[in-house]
């Protein structure tokens, strides 16, 4: 997929960035939840002067509703992690016996510079599948000359027998993976044309390259010898992007209240992990959960709810939820430590404690209470 670079004309009359979306905004499209600051249509997403939060909900040729950010298909959106999962195309490069040439693109690129996305370097891997294949991943055009080359890897098959044992592990035989640098918002991939499948087409006709979420990829030996890699994944695999609001730090953003996006009570601002000039994220404060980009979006977590959490108190029935936290309070007429100890009868506390084995914490607790 080719994404042309679009220079957005920013209208001066854009709505305040911290505006709240209308109740009528679409919040689900097909299987995908669309949490604010993302949204479909004007008035439904945060306006930051770029395409980051602008989604569309379109019915694809197969009749399914799908979510797109510009031309990129979105798999899911996480407000809590500040991440977006998109589909990344698997690029095949195959020997064509009738023309004796390689088919497919030996060189292609993704450009996400119209958005504020960064490709997550911890979760994704550049992956090459094939038997005589060397591919590079480069930073996109426009990056200064010497810094442009990035990395690559080579997939080889020393022998068919050896390949069979390699199910699941992508470590050079039939498959290779390499980490990518942090902070990319686009990339270019190229196959080294000196390594092609013309001599091994009977066994392995195609090579493939894809930037993919590491946990979403499992190598199978059959990917090298059949078209299963493309067929079983519909030609695409997930890729994790990190998003952020604008290009200011938290400190800078807070200076303009009408544009500051962390509007919920009990929310906090977190600077982008990619550094200065890469924007910020909002997070609910400890003890709160929800959407910090919405007024009253961060709601108290009921830590006492056993159906959601491990019971936080050592004494059953003693948990009391409080705004942003909880307490473990010994029942009436008992004293002790309901967080991590026991509660006992007030009068007989001392004798009872000693009788059950004298752990230091209980004794000191009783001595303090009685002092
Ligand atoms: C503050 O944000 C509003 C809304 O985005 C914008 O119109 C205004 O120019 C900003 N003010 C400053 C001083 O940057
Ligand atoms: C930050 O973003 C604003 C609006 O998109 C843009 O006008 C400005 O040039 C950017 N500043 C930097 C330092 O990139
Ligand atoms: C989705 O639909 C919108 C509105 O009809 C259109 O502008 C956009 O190009 C479509 N996007 C895709 C990826 O088909
Ligand atoms: C080989 O190339 C010819 C001519 O471009 C094309 O018609 C044919 O479909 C190709 N074969 C395969 C297997 O891709
Ligand atoms: C990169 O630069 C080359 C040569 O100037 C050009 O042909 C190609 O289209 C550019 N690619 C991108 C992604 O801009
Ligand atoms: C590799 O995985 C495929 C598909 O799951 C399976 O059919 C095959 O037996 C496996 N090969 C080995 C050596 O485990
Ligand atoms: C495949 O690579 C060999 C060796 O580098 C080269 O001589 C040949 O022209 C290439 N074939 C194709 C179809 O690209
Ligand atoms: C957001 O808050 C949660 C809970 O307080 C915390 O665990 C998490 O690390 C925070 N995220 C960031 C990006 O600071
Ligand atoms: C324990 O008993 C004493 C004396 O009966 C009383 O003053 C104190 O308030 C009691 N403490 C608790 C925690 O019930
Ligand atoms: C037990 O809980 C108290 C009160 O929360 C705390 O101060 C203390 O450190 C805890 N002790 C242990 C051993 O966890």
PDB file of C-alpha atoms in Angstrom, residues 191-348:
ATOM      1  CA  UNK A 191      14.744  -7.037  -1.337  1.00  0.00           C
ATOM      2  CA  UNK A 192      18.359  -7.432  -2.387  1.00  0.00           C
ATOM      3  CA  UNK A 193      17.956  -8.457  -6.029  1.00  0.00           C
ATOM      4  CA  UNK A 194      21.145 -10.550  -6.031  1.00  0.00           C
ATOM      5  CA  UNK A 195      19.327 -13.032  -3.812  1.00  0.00           C
ATOM      6  CA  UNK A 196      16.300 -14.385  -5.621  1.00  0.00           C
ATOM      7  CA  UNK A 197      14.379 -17.617  -5.906  1.00  0.00           C
ATOM      8  CA  UNK A 198      15.070 -18.354  -9.601  1.00  0.00           C
ATOM      9  CA  UNK A 199      17.323 -21.318  -8.827  1.00  0.00           C
ATOM     10  CA  UNK A 200      15.083 -22.824  -6.114  1.00  0.00           C
ATOM     11  CA  UNK A 201      11.638 -22.018  -7.547  1.00  0.00           C
ATOM     12  CA  UNK A 202      10.653 -25.701  -7.567  1.00  0.00           C
ATOM     13  CA  UNK A 203      10.996 -25.796  -3.803  1.00  0.00           C
ATOM     14  CA  UNK A 204      10.485 -22.202  -2.698  1.00  0.00           C
ATOM     15  CA  UNK A 205       9.163 -19.803  -5.312  1.00  0.00           C
ATOM     16  CA  UNK A 206       8.456 -16.773  -3.116  1.00  0.00           C
ATOM     17  CA  UNK A 207      10.084 -14.672  -0.435  1.00  0.00           C
ATOM     18  CA  UNK A 208       8.109 -12.372   1.834  1.00  0.00           C
ATOM     19  CA  UNK A 209       8.884  -9.353   3.988  1.00  0.00           C
ATOM     20  CA  UNK A 210       6.633  -7.714   6.563  1.00  0.00           C
ATOM     21  CA  UNK A 211       6.908  -5.464   9.584  1.00  0.00           C
ATOM     22  CA  UNK A 212       4.767  -7.283  12.143  1.00  0.00           C
ATOM     23  CA  UNK A 213       3.802  -7.473  15.785  1.00  0.00           C
ATOM     24  CA  UNK A 214       6.164 -10.189  17.042  1.00  0.00           C
ATOM     25  CA  UNK A 215       3.527 -11.982  19.107  1.00  0.00           C
ATOM     26  CA  UNK A 216       1.181 -12.178  16.108  1.00  0.00           C
ATOM     27  CA  UNK A 217       3.640 -14.141  13.995  1.00  0.00           C
ATOM     28  CA  UNK A 218       4.462 -17.846  14.242  1.00  0.00           C
ATOM     29  CA  UNK A 219       6.747 -19.305  11.654  1.00  0.00           C
ATOM     30  CA  UNK A 220       5.774 -22.497   9.883  1.00  0.00           C
ATOM     31  CA  UNK A 221       8.042 -24.364   7.522  1.00  0.00           C
ATOM     32  CA  UNK A 222       5.165 -24.540   5.025  1.00  0.00           C
ATOM     33  CA  UNK A 223       5.336 -20.744   4.625  1.00  0.00           C
ATOM     34  CA  UNK A 224       8.536 -21.248   2.648  1.00  0.00           C
ATOM     35  CA  UNK A 225       7.277 -23.953   0.313  1.00  0.00           C
ATOM     36  CA  UNK A 226       3.620 -23.020  -0.273  1.00  0.00           C
ATOM     37  CA  UNK A 227       1.465 -19.886  -0.525  1.00  0.00           C
ATOM     38  CA  UNK A 228       0.113 -20.513   2.990  1.00  0.00           C
ATOM     39  CA  UNK A 229       1.718 -17.419   4.510  1.00  0.00           C
ATOM     40  CA  UNK A 230      -0.317 -15.087   2.287  1.00  0.00           C
ATOM     41  CA  UNK A 231      -3.431 -17.267   2.179  1.00  0.00           C
ATOM     42  CA  UNK A 232      -3.825 -17.921   5.902  1.00  0.00           C
ATOM     43  CA  UNK A 233      -3.313 -14.290   6.869  1.00  0.00           C
ATOM     44  CA  UNK A 234      -5.184 -12.595   4.037  1.00  0.00           C
ATOM     45  CA  UNK A 235      -1.905 -10.990   2.974  1.00  0.00           C
ATOM     46  CA  UNK A 236      -1.651  -8.870   6.106  1.00  0.00           C
ATOM     47  CA  UNK A 237      -0.599  -9.053   9.749  1.00  0.00           C
ATOM     48  CA  UNK A 238      -0.959  -6.678  12.717  1.00  0.00           C
ATOM     49  CA  UNK A 239       1.520  -3.917  13.481  1.00  0.00           C
ATOM     50  CA  UNK A 240       1.496  -1.896  16.720  1.00  0.00           C
ATOM     51  CA  UNK A 241       1.716   1.888  16.579  1.00  0.00           C
ATOM     52  CA  UNK A 242       2.007   4.322  19.476  1.00  0.00           C
ATOM     53  CA  UNK A 243      -0.018   7.512  19.229  1.00  0.00           C
ATOM     54  CA  UNK A 244       0.249  10.811  21.067  1.00  0.00           C
ATOM     55  CA  UNK A 245      -1.461  14.173  21.261  1.00  0.00           C
ATOM     56  CA  UNK A 246       0.235  16.938  19.270  1.00  0.00           C
ATOM     57  CA  UNK A 247       3.879  17.879  19.580  1.00  0.00           C
ATOM     58  CA  UNK A 248       4.065  19.551  22.973  1.00  0.00           C
ATOM     59  CA  UNK A 249       5.252  18.246  26.306  1.00  0.00           C
ATOM     60  CA  UNK A 250       2.768  18.010  29.191  1.00  0.00           C
ATOM     61  CA  UNK A 251       4.186  21.146  30.716  1.00  0.00           C
ATOM     62  CA  UNK A 252       3.804  23.118  27.476  1.00  0.00           C
ATOM     63  CA  UNK A 253       0.346  21.710  26.751  1.00  0.00           C
ATOM     64  CA  UNK A 254      -1.032  22.624  30.180  1.00  0.00           C
ATOM     65  CA  UNK A 255      -0.334  26.300  29.477  1.00  0.00           C
ATOM     66  CA  UNK A 256      -3.233  26.395  27.021  1.00  0.00           C
ATOM     67  CA  UNK A 257      -6.217  25.050  28.922  1.00  0.00           C
ATOM     68  CA  UNK A 258      -8.546  25.240  25.935  1.00  0.00           C
ATOM     69  CA  UNK A 259      -6.352  22.824  24.002  1.00  0.00           C
ATOM     70  CA  UNK A 260      -5.193  20.558  26.847  1.00  0.00           C
ATOM     71  CA  UNK A 261      -6.602  17.087  26.221  1.00  0.00           C
ATOM     72  CA  UNK A 262      -6.471  15.548  29.712  1.00  0.00           C
ATOM     73  CA  UNK A 263      -9.875  16.932  30.687  1.00  0.00           C
ATOM     74  CA  UNK A 264     -11.158  14.297  33.108  1.00  0.00           C
ATOM     75  CA  UNK A 265     -10.928  14.825  36.845  1.00  0.00           C
ATOM     76  CA  UNK A 266      -8.466  12.343  38.356  1.00  0.00           C
ATOM     77  CA  UNK A 267      -6.369  12.190  35.184  1.00  0.00           C
ATOM     78  CA  UNK A 268      -2.706  12.832  34.592  1.00  0.00           C
ATOM     79  CA  UNK A 269      -0.515  13.837  31.696  1.00  0.00           C
ATOM     80  CA  UNK A 270       2.344  11.594  30.531  1.00  0.00           C
ATOM     81  CA  UNK A 271       5.021  12.789  28.098  1.00  0.00           C
ATOM     82  CA  UNK A 272       5.502  10.661  24.981  1.00  0.00           C
ATOM     83  CA  UNK A 273       8.207   8.053  25.490  1.00  0.00           C
ATOM     84  CA  UNK A 274       9.722   9.168  22.191  1.00  0.00           C
ATOM     85  CA  UNK A 275      10.843  12.413  23.759  1.00  0.00           C
ATOM     86  CA  UNK A 276      10.407  16.106  23.438  1.00  0.00           C
ATOM     87  CA  UNK A 277       8.345  17.366  20.504  1.00  0.00           C
ATOM     88  CA  UNK A 278       6.557  14.009  20.179  1.00  0.00           C
ATOM     89  CA  UNK A 279       3.466  14.938  22.189  1.00  0.00           C
ATOM     90  CA  UNK A 280       1.809  13.570  25.300  1.00  0.00           C
ATOM     91  CA  UNK A 281      -0.770  11.065  26.495  1.00  0.00           C
ATOM     92  CA  UNK A 282      -3.380  11.245  29.221  1.00  0.00           C
ATOM     93  CA  UNK A 283      -3.815   8.571  31.858  1.00  0.00           C
ATOM     94  CA  UNK A 284      -6.311   8.046  34.637  1.00  0.00           C
ATOM     95  CA  UNK A 285      -4.715   8.532  38.060  1.00  0.00           C
ATOM     96  CA  UNK A 286      -3.922   5.523  40.222  1.00  0.00           C
ATOM     97  CA  UNK A 287      -7.176   4.009  41.527  1.00  0.00           C
ATOM     98  CA  UNK A 288      -9.194   5.324  38.551  1.00  0.00           C
ATOM     99  CA  UNK A 289      -9.970   3.767  35.214  1.00  0.00           C
ATOM    100  CA  UNK A 290     -11.660   4.869  32.004  1.00  0.00           C
ATOM    101  CA  UNK A 291     -11.123   7.524  29.368  1.00  0.00           C
ATOM    102  CA  UNK A 292      -9.071  10.530  30.557  1.00  0.00           C
ATOM    103  CA  UNK A 293      -9.895  12.446  27.350  1.00  0.00           C
ATOM    104  CA  UNK A 294     -13.584  12.732  28.354  1.00  0.00           C
ATOM    105  CA  UNK A 295     -15.025  14.924  31.102  1.00  0.00           C
ATOM    106  CA  UNK A 296     -15.576  12.588  34.072  1.00  0.00           C
ATOM    107  CA  UNK A 297     -14.075   9.821  31.957  1.00  0.00           C
ATOM    108  CA  UNK A 298     -11.897   8.496  34.789  1.00  0.00           C
ATOM    109  CA  UNK A 299     -14.064   6.556  37.214  1.00  0.00           C
ATOM    110  CA  UNK A 300     -13.150   5.177  40.597  1.00  0.00           C
ATOM    111  CA  UNK A 301     -12.033   1.547  40.531  1.00  0.00           C
ATOM    112  CA  UNK A 302     -13.865  -0.620  43.071  1.00  0.00           C
ATOM    113  CA  UNK A 303     -10.872  -2.579  44.337  1.00  0.00           C
ATOM    114  CA  UNK A 304     -13.180  -4.570  46.623  1.00  0.00           C
ATOM    115  CA  UNK A 305     -15.005  -6.155  43.669  1.00  0.00           C
ATOM    116  CA  UNK A 306     -13.907  -9.779  43.880  1.00  0.00           C
ATOM    117  CA  UNK A 307     -15.311 -10.577  40.462  1.00  0.00           C
ATOM    118  CA  UNK A 308     -12.701  -8.230  38.934  1.00  0.00           C
ATOM    119  CA  UNK A 309      -9.764  -8.270  41.335  1.00  0.00           C
ATOM    120  CA  UNK A 310      -8.036 -10.539  43.798  1.00  0.00           C
ATOM    121  CA  UNK A 311      -9.500  -9.573  47.192  1.00  0.00           C
ATOM    122  CA  UNK A 312      -7.080  -6.935  48.498  1.00  0.00           C
ATOM    123  CA  UNK A 313      -7.560  -7.529  52.244  1.00  0.00           C
ATOM    124  CA  UNK A 314      -6.286 -10.501  54.222  1.00  0.00           C
ATOM    125  CA  UNK A 315      -9.474 -10.579  56.332  1.00  0.00           C
ATOM    126  CA  UNK A 316     -12.621 -11.447  54.332  1.00  0.00           C
ATOM    127  CA  UNK A 317     -15.443  -8.910  54.375  1.00  0.00           C
ATOM    128  CA  UNK A 318     -13.277  -5.999  55.526  1.00  0.00           C
ATOM    129  CA  UNK A 319     -12.713  -4.143  52.232  1.00  0.00           C
ATOM    130  CA  UNK A 320     -14.316  -0.709  51.888  1.00  0.00           C
ATOM    131  CA  UNK A 321     -13.991   1.130  48.563  1.00  0.00           C
ATOM    132  CA  UNK A 322     -12.925   4.792  48.738  1.00  0.00           C
ATOM    133  CA  UNK A 323     -12.415   7.358  45.944  1.00  0.00           C
ATOM    134  CA  UNK A 324      -9.112   6.347  44.336  1.00  0.00           C
ATOM    135  CA  UNK A 325      -8.452   3.563  46.817  1.00  0.00           C
ATOM    136  CA  UNK A 326      -9.819   1.233  49.500  1.00  0.00           C
ATOM    137  CA  UNK A 327      -9.381   0.384  53.140  1.00  0.00           C
ATOM    138  CA  UNK A 328      -9.370  -2.893  55.013  1.00  0.00           C
ATOM    139  CA  UNK A 329     -11.104  -2.180  58.298  1.00  0.00           C
ATOM    140  CA  UNK A 330     -11.388  -4.702  61.103  1.00  0.00           C
ATOM    141  CA  UNK A 331     -15.026  -5.370  62.084  1.00  0.00           C
ATOM    142  CA  UNK A 332     -16.559  -3.605  65.098  1.00  0.00           C
ATOM    143  CA  UNK A 333     -15.100  -4.541  68.476  1.00  0.00           C
ATOM    144  CA  UNK A 334     -12.062  -6.154  66.906  1.00  0.00           C
ATOM    145  CA  UNK A 335      -8.603  -4.802  66.314  1.00  0.00           C
ATOM    146  CA  UNK A 336      -5.701  -5.931  64.177  1.00  0.00           C
ATOM    147  CA  UNK A 337      -4.441  -5.509  60.640  1.00  0.00           C
ATOM    148  CA  UNK A 338      -7.044  -6.430  58.061  1.00  0.00           C
ATOM    149  CA  UNK A 339      -4.676  -5.604  55.125  1.00  0.00           C
ATOM    150  CA  UNK A 340      -2.097  -8.234  55.733  1.00  0.00           C
ATOM    151  CA  UNK A 341      -2.709  -9.643  59.198  1.00  0.00           C
ATOM    152  CA  UNK A 342      -5.744 -10.702  61.168  1.00  0.00           C
ATOM    153  CA  UNK A 343      -8.450  -9.031  63.244  1.00  0.00           C
ATOM    154  CA  UNK A 344      -9.080 -10.268  66.765  1.00  0.00           C
ATOM    155  CA  UNK A 345     -11.295  -9.749  69.755  1.00  0.00           C
ATOM    156  CA  UNK A 346     -10.265  -6.511  71.478  1.00  0.00           C
ATOM    157  CA  UNK A 347     -10.060  -7.918  75.001  1.00  0.00           C
ATOM    158  CA  UNK A 348      -8.441 -11.246  74.365  1.00  0.00           C
TER     159      UNK A 348
END
